[in-house]
XYZ file of C-alpha atoms in Angstrom:
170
model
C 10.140 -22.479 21.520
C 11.769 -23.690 18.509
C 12.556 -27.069 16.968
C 15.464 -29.620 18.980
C 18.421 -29.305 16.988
C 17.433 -26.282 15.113
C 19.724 -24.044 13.677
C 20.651 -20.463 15.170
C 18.722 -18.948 11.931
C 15.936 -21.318 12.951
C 15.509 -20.225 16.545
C 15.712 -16.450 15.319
C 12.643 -17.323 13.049
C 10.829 -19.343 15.537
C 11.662 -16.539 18.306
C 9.801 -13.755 15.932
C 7.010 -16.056 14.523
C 5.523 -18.332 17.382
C 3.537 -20.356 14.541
C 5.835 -23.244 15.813
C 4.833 -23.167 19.670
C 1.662 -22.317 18.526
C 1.352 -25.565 16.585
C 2.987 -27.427 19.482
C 0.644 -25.968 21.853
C -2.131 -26.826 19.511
C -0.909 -30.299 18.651
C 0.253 -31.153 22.616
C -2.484 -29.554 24.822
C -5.971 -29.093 21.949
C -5.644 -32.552 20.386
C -4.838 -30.531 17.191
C -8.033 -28.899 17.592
C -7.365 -25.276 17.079
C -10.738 -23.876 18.375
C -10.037 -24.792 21.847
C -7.051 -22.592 22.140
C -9.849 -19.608 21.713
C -12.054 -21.389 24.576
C -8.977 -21.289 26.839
C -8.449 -17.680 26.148
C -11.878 -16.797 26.895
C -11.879 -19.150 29.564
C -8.934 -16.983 31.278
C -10.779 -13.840 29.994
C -13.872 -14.256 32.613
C -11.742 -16.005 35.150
C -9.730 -12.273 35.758
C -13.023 -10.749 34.670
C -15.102 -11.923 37.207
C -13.143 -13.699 39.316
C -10.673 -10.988 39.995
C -7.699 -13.959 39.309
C -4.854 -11.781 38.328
C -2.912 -14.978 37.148
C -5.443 -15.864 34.692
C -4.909 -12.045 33.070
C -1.254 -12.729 32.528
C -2.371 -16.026 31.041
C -4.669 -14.506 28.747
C -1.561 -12.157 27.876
C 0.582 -14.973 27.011
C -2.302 -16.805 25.146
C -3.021 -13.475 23.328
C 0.897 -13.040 22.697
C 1.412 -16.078 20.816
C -1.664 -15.992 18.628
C -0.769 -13.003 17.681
C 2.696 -13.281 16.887
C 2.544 -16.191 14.865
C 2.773 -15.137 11.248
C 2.895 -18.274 9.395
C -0.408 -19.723 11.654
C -2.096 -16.704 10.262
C -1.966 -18.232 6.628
C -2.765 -21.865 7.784
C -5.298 -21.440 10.712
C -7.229 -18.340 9.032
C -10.654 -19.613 10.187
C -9.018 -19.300 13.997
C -7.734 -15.749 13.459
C -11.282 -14.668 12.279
C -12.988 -16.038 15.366
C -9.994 -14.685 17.385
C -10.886 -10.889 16.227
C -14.443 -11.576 17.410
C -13.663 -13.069 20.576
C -11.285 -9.604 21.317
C -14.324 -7.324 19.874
C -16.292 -8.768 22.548
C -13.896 -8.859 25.881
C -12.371 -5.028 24.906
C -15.765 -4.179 24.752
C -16.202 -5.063 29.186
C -12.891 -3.189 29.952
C -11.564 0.591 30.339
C -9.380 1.472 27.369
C -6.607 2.766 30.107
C -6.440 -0.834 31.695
C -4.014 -2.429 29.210
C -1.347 0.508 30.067
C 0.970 -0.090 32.457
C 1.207 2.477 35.187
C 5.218 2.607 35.245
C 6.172 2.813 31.322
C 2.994 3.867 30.260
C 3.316 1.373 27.611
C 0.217 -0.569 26.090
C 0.969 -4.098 25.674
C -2.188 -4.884 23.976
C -1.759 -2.406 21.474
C 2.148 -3.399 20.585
C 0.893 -6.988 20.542
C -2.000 -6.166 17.830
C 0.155 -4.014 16.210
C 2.476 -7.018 15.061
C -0.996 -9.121 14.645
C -2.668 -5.939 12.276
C 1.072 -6.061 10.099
C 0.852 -9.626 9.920
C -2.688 -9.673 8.375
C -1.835 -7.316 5.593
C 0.287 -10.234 3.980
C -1.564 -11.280 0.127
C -1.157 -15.121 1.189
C -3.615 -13.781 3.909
C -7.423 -14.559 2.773
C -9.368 -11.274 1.769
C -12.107 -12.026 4.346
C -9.678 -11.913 7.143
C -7.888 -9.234 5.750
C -10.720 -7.044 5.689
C -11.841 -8.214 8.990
C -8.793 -7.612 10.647
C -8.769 -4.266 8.892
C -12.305 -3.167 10.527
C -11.550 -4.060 13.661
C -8.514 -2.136 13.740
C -10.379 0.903 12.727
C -12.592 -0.158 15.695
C -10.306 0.402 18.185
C -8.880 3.511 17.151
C -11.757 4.548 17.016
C -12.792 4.012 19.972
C -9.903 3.399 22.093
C -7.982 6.293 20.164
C -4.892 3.725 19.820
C -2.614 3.774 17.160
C -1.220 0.940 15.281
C 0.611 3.137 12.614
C 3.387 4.192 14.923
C 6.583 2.078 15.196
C 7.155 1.264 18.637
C 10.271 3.134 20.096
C 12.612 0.418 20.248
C 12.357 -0.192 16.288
C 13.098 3.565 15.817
C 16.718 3.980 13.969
C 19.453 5.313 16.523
C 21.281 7.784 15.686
C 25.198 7.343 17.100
C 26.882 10.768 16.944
C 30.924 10.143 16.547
C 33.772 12.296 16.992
C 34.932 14.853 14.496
C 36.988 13.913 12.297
C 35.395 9.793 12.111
C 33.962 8.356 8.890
C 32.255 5.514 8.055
C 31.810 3.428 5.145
């Protein structure tokens, strides 16, 4: 989601930071009231938790997904992020740590997705509190889950082309 009219630089920013649909959603759907995106997202939490309502899981994925790819939200909405750690140190604490892979790529979707949230918290602008918060928690869960948030995800690992003998580049 991106501004109308914006710019092809601007939809490349808005397509890696979701602080703008984040702020829409906000703005559109909460009244501007930023706690109640967290009481939707717990909402759908115990909805697939008890309920068994596989469409409010992907929900909470998508909820989950934004807040925690929106960089420049991190900055403004800092008292959200720090309740949004707590909220997650509660629900991973009712589910398997396998659960979040998925059985065909073996790929971890909540660990790729706090991997980008973890990097984004690390920014100075960021306050200390929820620097050292997020930092914590991340210990947390490799602790316990044994996941790890150092590793860059394969598809941001260089490629290396081979070309044919005798071909240079610049």
């Amino acid at each position: 989601m991106y501004p109308e009219g914006a710019t092809p630089e601007e939809v490349t920013k808005h397509s890696i930071d979701l602080s703008y649909a984040l702020e829409t959603v906000i703005n559109k759907h909460y009244d501007s009231n930023s706690k109640d995106v967290l009481g939707e997202l717990q909402f759908a939490f115990i909805c697939f938790l008890i309920g068994n309502v596989y469409d409010a899981f992907e929900h909470w994925k998508k909820l989950l997904n934004l807040l925690c790819r929106s960089e420049d939200a991190i900055v403004k909405h800092q008292t959200l992020f720090s309740n949004l750690i707590s909220i997650l140190y509660h629900q991973l604490s009712e589910i398997p740590a396998d659960f979040f892979v998925d059985i065909v790529s073996q790929d971890n979707f909540l660990t790729n997705t706090l991997q980008v949230f973890f990097s984004y918290t690390c920014n100075p602008a960021v306050d200390r509190t929820l620097r050292k918060k997020a930092e914590r928690f991340k210990a947390h869960l490799t602790k316990k889950f044994k996941w790890d948030f150092e590793t860059d995800p394969e598809d941001c690992a260089p490629i290396v082309v081979e070309l044919p003998e005798g071909t240079f580049v610049d």
